[in-house]
Coordinates of C-alpha atoms and ligand atoms in Angstrom, one line a residue:
M1 CA 124.6 30.2 67.5
K2 CA 124.5 26.8 65.9
N3 CA 123.6 28.3 62.5
I4 CA 126.5 30.4 62.4
I5 CA 128.8 27.6 63.3
D6 CA 127.1 25.4 60.7
Q7 CA 127.6 28.2 58.1
I8 CA 131.4 28.5 59.0
Y9 CA 131.6 24.7 58.9
D10 CA 129.9 24.5 55.4
T11 CA 131.4 27.5 53.6
G12 CA 134.4 28.7 55.6
Q13 CA 132.9 32.1 55.3
V14 CA 131.8 34.6 57.9
T15 CA 131.3 38.2 58.2
R16 CA 132.8 40.5 60.8
D17 CA 129.2 41.0 62.5
E18 CA 128.6 37.3 62.5
L19 CA 131.8 36.5 64.1
L20 CA 131.4 39.2 66.7
E21 CA 127.8 38.1 67.5
L22 CA 129.1 34.5 67.8
L23 CA 131.9 35.4 70.2
N24 CA 129.6 37.6 72.4
K25 CA 126.8 34.9 72.6
L26 CA 128.7 31.6 72.8
D27 CA 127.5 29.7 76.0
E28 CA 128.4 26.4 77.3
G29 CA 126.3 24.4 74.9
S30 CA 127.3 26.2 71.6
T31 CA 130.9 26.2 72.7
A32 CA 130.7 22.4 73.0
Y33 CA 129.0 22.3 69.5
L34 CA 131.8 24.6 68.1
H35 CA 134.4 22.1 69.4
E36 CA 132.7 19.1 67.8
R37 CA 132.4 20.7 64.5
A38 CA 135.9 21.7 64.6
H39 CA 136.8 18.1 65.5
E40 CA 134.9 16.8 62.7
K41 CA 136.6 19.2 60.3
R42 CA 140.1 18.1 61.4
L43 CA 139.2 14.5 60.9
S44 CA 138.1 15.3 57.5
V45 CA 141.4 16.8 56.5
N46 CA 144.2 15.0 58.2
G47 CA 142.3 12.2 60.1
N48 CA 143.3 12.0 63.7
K49 CA 147.0 12.6 63.0
V50 CA 149.1 14.9 65.3
F51 CA 152.1 16.1 63.6
M52 CA 155.3 16.4 65.7
R53 CA 157.9 19.2 65.5
G54 CA 161.2 19.3 67.4
L55 CA 161.7 22.8 68.9
I56 CA 165.3 24.1 69.5
E57 CA 165.2 27.4 71.3
F58 CA 168.8 28.5 70.3
T59 CA 169.2 32.0 71.7
N60 CA 167.4 34.0 74.2
Y61 CA 169.1 37.3 73.4
C62 CA 166.5 39.6 72.0
K63 CA 166.7 43.2 70.6
S64 CA 163.0 43.6 71.0
N65 CA 161.1 44.7 74.1
C66 CA 157.7 43.4 73.8
M67 CA 155.8 44.2 77.0
Y68 CA 154.6 40.6 77.7
C69 CA 157.8 38.6 76.9
G70 CA 160.4 37.2 79.3
I71 CA 163.3 37.7 77.1
R72 CA 162.5 41.2 76.3
R73 CA 165.7 43.4 75.9
E74 CA 165.2 45.3 79.2
N75 CA 164.7 42.1 81.3
K76 CA 168.0 42.5 83.3
H77 CA 167.1 39.1 85.3
A78 CA 167.0 36.8 82.0
D79 CA 170.0 34.6 82.1
R80 CA 171.1 34.9 78.4
Y81 CA 172.6 32.2 76.3
R82 CA 173.5 31.3 72.8
L83 CA 173.9 27.8 71.3
D84 CA 176.8 27.3 69.2
T85 CA 176.5 25.5 65.7
E86 CA 177.7 22.2 67.0
T87 CA 175.2 22.1 69.9
I88 CA 172.4 22.8 67.6
L89 CA 173.4 20.2 65.2
E90 CA 173.7 17.7 68.1
C91 CA 170.0 18.6 69.0
C92 CA 169.0 17.7 65.6
R93 CA 170.8 14.5 65.8
E94 CA 169.1 13.6 68.9
G95 CA 165.8 14.7 67.6
H96 CA 166.2 12.7 64.4
E97 CA 167.0 9.7 66.4
L98 CA 163.9 10.2 68.3
G99 CA 162.1 10.3 65.0
Y100 CA 161.6 14.0 64.4
R101 CA 161.4 15.1 60.8
T102 CA 160.7 18.7 61.4
F103 CA 163.2 21.1 63.4
V104 CA 162.0 24.5 64.4
L105 CA 164.8 26.8 65.1
Q106 CA 163.4 29.5 67.4
G107 CA 165.2 32.5 69.0
G108 CA 164.9 36.0 70.2
E109 CA 165.6 38.7 67.6
D110 CA 169.2 38.1 68.1
P111 CA 171.7 40.2 65.8
F112 CA 174.6 38.2 66.9
Y113 CA 173.8 35.6 64.2
T114 CA 174.4 37.2 60.6
D115 CA 172.5 36.0 57.7
D116 CA 175.5 33.9 56.8
D117 CA 175.5 32.2 60.2
I118 CA 171.7 31.2 59.6
V119 CA 172.4 30.2 56.1
S120 CA 175.3 27.9 57.1
L121 CA 173.2 26.5 59.9
I122 CA 170.3 25.6 57.5
K123 CA 172.7 24.1 54.9
A124 CA 174.4 22.0 57.8
I125 CA 171.2 20.6 59.0
K126 CA 169.8 19.9 55.5
S127 CA 173.0 18.1 54.6
N128 CA 173.0 16.0 57.9
H129 CA 169.2 15.3 57.5
P130 CA 167.9 15.8 54.0
D131 CA 164.8 14.0 54.9
C132 CA 163.9 16.9 57.4
A133 CA 161.9 20.2 57.1
I134 CA 163.5 23.2 58.6
T135 CA 161.1 25.8 60.3
L136 CA 162.6 29.2 61.3
S137 CA 161.2 31.3 64.0
I138 CA 163.6 34.3 64.3
G139 CA 161.6 37.3 63.9
E140 CA 161.4 40.3 61.6
K141 CA 164.1 40.4 58.8
S142 CA 164.3 42.1 55.4
K143 CA 162.8 40.3 52.4
E144 CA 166.2 39.8 51.1
S145 CA 167.3 37.9 54.2
Y146 CA 164.3 35.8 54.1
Q147 CA 165.0 34.8 50.5
L148 CA 168.6 33.8 51.5
Y149 CA 167.1 31.4 54.1
K150 CA 164.7 30.0 51.6
D151 CA 167.5 29.6 49.0
A152 CA 169.7 27.7 51.6
G153 CA 166.9 25.3 52.1
A154 CA 164.6 26.5 54.9
D155 CA 161.0 25.2 54.4
R156 CA 158.8 27.1 56.7
Y157 CA 158.7 30.4 58.8
L158 CA 156.8 31.1 62.1
L159 CA 156.1 34.8 62.7
R160 CA 153.0 35.4 64.9
H161 CA 151.3 38.6 64.0
E162 CA 150.6 38.7 67.9
T163 CA 147.3 40.9 67.5
N164 CA 145.8 42.4 64.3
T165 CA 144.5 45.4 66.3
K166 CA 147.0 48.2 65.4
A167 CA 146.5 50.1 68.7
L168 CA 146.9 47.0 70.9
Y169 CA 149.9 45.9 68.8
E170 CA 151.6 49.3 69.4
R171 CA 150.9 49.4 73.0
L172 CA 152.6 45.9 73.5
H173 CA 155.4 46.5 71.1
P174 CA 157.2 49.6 71.8
D175 CA 159.3 50.8 69.0
M176 CA 157.9 48.2 66.6
S177 CA 155.6 48.7 63.7
Y178 CA 152.4 46.8 63.1
E179 CA 152.8 47.5 59.3
A180 CA 156.2 46.2 59.2
R181 CA 155.1 42.9 60.9
I182 CA 152.3 42.3 58.5
Q183 CA 154.6 43.1 55.7
C184 CA 157.0 40.4 56.7
L185 CA 154.3 37.8 56.6
Y186 CA 153.3 38.7 53.1
D187 CA 157.0 38.8 52.0
L188 CA 157.4 35.2 53.5
K189 CA 154.4 34.1 51.6
E190 CA 155.6 35.5 48.3
I191 CA 159.0 33.9 48.7
G192 CA 157.3 30.6 48.9
F193 CA 157.6 29.6 52.6
Q194 CA 155.0 27.7 54.4
V195 CA 154.0 30.6 56.6
G196 CA 152.8 30.5 60.3
A197 CA 151.1 33.5 61.7
G198 CA 149.2 33.6 65.1
F199 CA 148.2 35.5 68.1
M200 CA 147.8 35.3 72.0
V201 CA 144.6 35.1 73.9
G202 CA 143.9 37.1 77.0
L203 CA 146.2 40.1 76.6
P204 CA 145.4 42.9 78.9
G205 CA 142.7 45.0 77.1
Q206 CA 142.1 42.5 74.4
E207 CA 138.3 42.1 73.6
N208 CA 136.2 40.1 71.2
E209 CA 136.5 42.8 68.5
D210 CA 140.2 42.2 68.6
Y211 CA 139.8 38.5 68.0
V212 CA 137.5 39.1 65.2
N213 CA 140.4 41.2 63.6
D214 CA 142.8 38.3 64.3
L215 CA 140.3 35.8 62.6
L216 CA 139.5 38.1 59.6
F217 CA 143.3 38.7 59.1
L218 CA 143.9 35.0 59.0
M219 CA 141.2 34.4 56.5
K220 CA 142.8 37.1 54.3
L221 CA 146.4 35.9 54.7
Q222 CA 145.7 32.2 54.4
P223 CA 148.8 31.0 56.3
H224 CA 149.8 27.4 56.5
M225 CA 150.2 27.4 60.1
V226 CA 148.6 29.3 63.0
G227 CA 150.1 29.4 66.5
I228 CA 147.6 30.4 69.2
G229 CA 148.5 30.3 72.8
P230 CA 147.1 32.1 76.1
F231 CA 149.0 35.2 77.3
I232 CA 150.6 34.1 80.6
P233 CA 152.4 36.8 82.6
Q234 CA 156.3 36.7 83.2
Q235 CA 157.3 38.2 86.6
D236 CA 160.1 40.4 85.2
T237 CA 157.9 42.2 82.6
P238 CA 155.7 45.3 82.8
L239 CA 152.7 42.9 82.5
A240 CA 153.8 40.8 85.5
H241 CA 150.6 41.5 87.3
A242 CA 148.1 41.1 84.5
S243 CA 145.8 38.0 84.3
S244 CA 146.4 35.1 82.1
G245 CA 144.3 34.2 79.0
T246 CA 142.0 31.3 79.7
L247 CA 142.0 27.7 78.4
E248 CA 138.5 28.1 77.3
K249 CA 139.0 31.2 75.2
T250 CA 142.0 29.7 73.5
C251 CA 140.1 26.6 72.6
I252 CA 137.4 28.8 71.1
M253 CA 139.9 30.3 68.8
L254 CA 141.5 27.1 68.0
S255 CA 138.2 25.7 66.8
L256 CA 137.1 28.9 64.9
V257 CA 140.6 28.8 63.1
R258 CA 140.2 25.2 62.3
L259 CA 136.8 25.8 60.8
L260 CA 138.0 29.0 58.9
L261 CA 141.2 27.4 57.6
P262 CA 140.3 23.7 57.5
K263 CA 143.6 22.6 56.3
V264 CA 145.8 24.7 58.7
L265 CA 148.5 23.2 60.8
L266 CA 147.6 24.2 64.3
P267 CA 149.6 23.5 67.3
A268 CA 148.4 22.7 70.9
T269 CA 150.9 25.0 72.2
T270 CA 153.2 24.7 75.2
A271 CA 151.7 27.8 76.6
L272 CA 148.3 26.0 76.7
G273 CA 150.0 23.0 78.3
S274 CA 151.7 25.3 80.9
L275 CA 148.4 27.0 81.7
D276 CA 146.6 23.7 82.4
K277 CA 147.8 20.3 83.0
K278 CA 145.5 18.9 80.3
G279 CA 145.8 22.2 78.1
R280 CA 147.5 20.5 75.2
E281 CA 145.0 17.6 75.1
R282 CA 142.2 20.0 75.1
G283 CA 143.9 22.1 72.3
L284 CA 144.0 18.8 70.1
Q285 CA 140.3 18.1 71.0
A286 CA 139.4 21.7 69.9
G287 CA 140.9 21.2 66.5
G288 CA 144.8 21.3 67.0
N289 CA 146.9 18.8 65.0
V290 CA 150.4 19.7 65.7
V291 CA 152.6 19.5 69.0
M292 CA 156.1 20.9 69.3
P293 CA 158.0 19.2 72.0
N294 CA 161.2 20.7 73.2
L295 CA 164.7 19.5 71.8
S296 CA 166.8 22.2 73.5
P297 CA 169.7 20.9 75.8
T298 CA 168.3 20.7 79.2
N299 CA 171.0 23.0 80.7
I300 CA 169.4 26.0 79.0
R301 CA 165.9 25.0 79.0
D302 CA 165.0 27.0 82.1
K303 CA 166.4 30.1 80.6
Y304 CA 164.1 30.4 77.5
L305 CA 161.3 31.8 79.8
L306 CA 158.8 33.7 77.7
Y307 CA 156.3 33.4 80.5
D308 CA 156.0 32.1 84.1
G309 CA 155.3 28.2 84.8
K310 CA 156.6 27.0 81.5
I311 CA 156.6 23.2 81.2
C312 CA 159.3 20.8 80.2
T313 CA 162.0 22.9 81.5
G314 CA 163.6 20.1 83.4
D315 CA 163.0 17.2 81.0
E316 CA 165.3 15.5 78.5
A317 CA 164.0 15.4 74.8
A318 CA 163.5 11.7 75.0
H319 CA 161.3 12.1 78.0
C320 CA 159.0 14.9 76.2
R321 CA 158.8 12.5 73.3
G322 CA 157.3 9.7 75.4
C323 CA 155.3 12.1 77.5
I324 CA 153.7 13.8 74.5
E325 CA 152.9 10.5 72.8
R326 CA 151.0 9.2 75.7
R327 CA 149.1 12.5 76.0
I328 CA 148.3 12.5 72.2
Q329 CA 147.0 8.7 72.4
S330 CA 145.1 9.3 75.7
V331 CA 142.6 11.5 73.8
G332 CA 142.3 9.2 70.8
F333 CA 144.8 10.9 68.4
E334 CA 147.7 9.3 66.6
V335 CA 151.3 10.4 66.6
D336 CA 152.6 11.2 63.0
M337 CA 156.3 11.6 62.8
S338 CA 156.5 12.5 59.0
R339 CA 157.5 16.0 57.9
G340 CA 153.9 16.9 58.0
D341 CA 153.8 19.5 55.3
H342 CA 150.6 21.5 54.6
V343 CA 148.7 19.5 52.2
D344 CA 148.6 22.4 49.6
S345 CA 152.4 22.6 49.5
L346 CA 152.6 18.9 48.6
T347 CA 150.5 19.4 45.6
Q348 CA 152.7 22.3 44.6
K349 CA 155.9 20.1 44.4
Ligands
LIG1 N1 152.6 34.6 77.3 C1 152.4 33.5 76.2 N2 153.0 33.7 75.0 C2 154.0 34.4 74.9 N3 154.7 34.6 73.8 C3 155.7 35.7 74.2 N4 155.6 35.9 75.4 C4 154.5 35.3 75.9 C5 153.7 35.3 77.4 N5 154.2 36.1 78.2 C6 154.5 34.0 72.6 C7 154.5 35.2 71.5 C8 155.7 34.8 70.5 C9 155.8 33.4 70.9 C10 157.2 32.7 70.5 O1 155.7 33.3 72.2 O2 153.3 35.0 70.8 O3 155.4 35.0 69.2
LIG2 FE1 157.9 17.6 78.0 FE2 155.6 16.2 78.8 S1 156.1 17.1 76.9 S2 157.4 16.6 79.9

């Protein structure tokens, strides 16, 4: 398997058959080798830096009904909340004090906030903190809406594709369209956002063939960011009794993405940290170079529960800032508090 890994390292190219063979045959030794090569690749692009993003989960209302997600519309046990503008701006102020220069505004697909609301919010944050990047993660919208957000000053947009196997996508997302989601990602790219796609690992029924679809799709889309985390069941969803994805498989995907898209911004996700005490550290060692600590107010943190066992739900922003810094340093990496734009978008400016 080492020859396929070396080929991906050297050329960034791989065929569907080679990827499938690799995933089917990876053993302990070749997996360790894959992580080593991914680590080398990350060092060659951004050194040992880990970029920090402050995450603000500003609404857990959602009109969608994703089978895996704890804030799905039909979850009557979810304790719903929305943050008002002043509270969001206060989170940014606190985040800025702590050194954050990227704010990620994430929410369910909540029609309560109009395009005008989102535009005003972006403008307010940019006017308070002109040195910061704004990342939106608020789901599927029309291309016109995305353009309004971009014009207002938003820099980046996260929209995981979740899985690039159409049949699996449709099973997991009643009343959503696979094609529409993929179209959103191309719209976002065309508008000029730094775009984040991504997928979950260990979804019920997900096989190596499906991961191959995800990886090939990412090679085609060429996103700036890729969010990959293990699926973790949430007790009030239809998938409550399914098993979680594994740390090992998630780290394999992180390493492959690092080799296939060398410059990509790749978070060691909160879900990975929730699955395993050392999950985020392991994710960084597998090729991850971003972490997204929580800046949400503590009184609502335990309500944004996409999955069970989520970490940091009782912690203050300042606590997470220190905690994550120690974790990053414990595995030999260095915290980078700059905006941390994708290297290609810097040369375009
Ligand atoms: N387990 C892990 N990740 C989840 N997400 C949603 N529900 C779960 C879950 N049960 C992920 C999705 C979404 C992101 C914000 O969180 O991939 O895009
Ligand atoms: Fe939040 Fe460790 S990052 S407590």
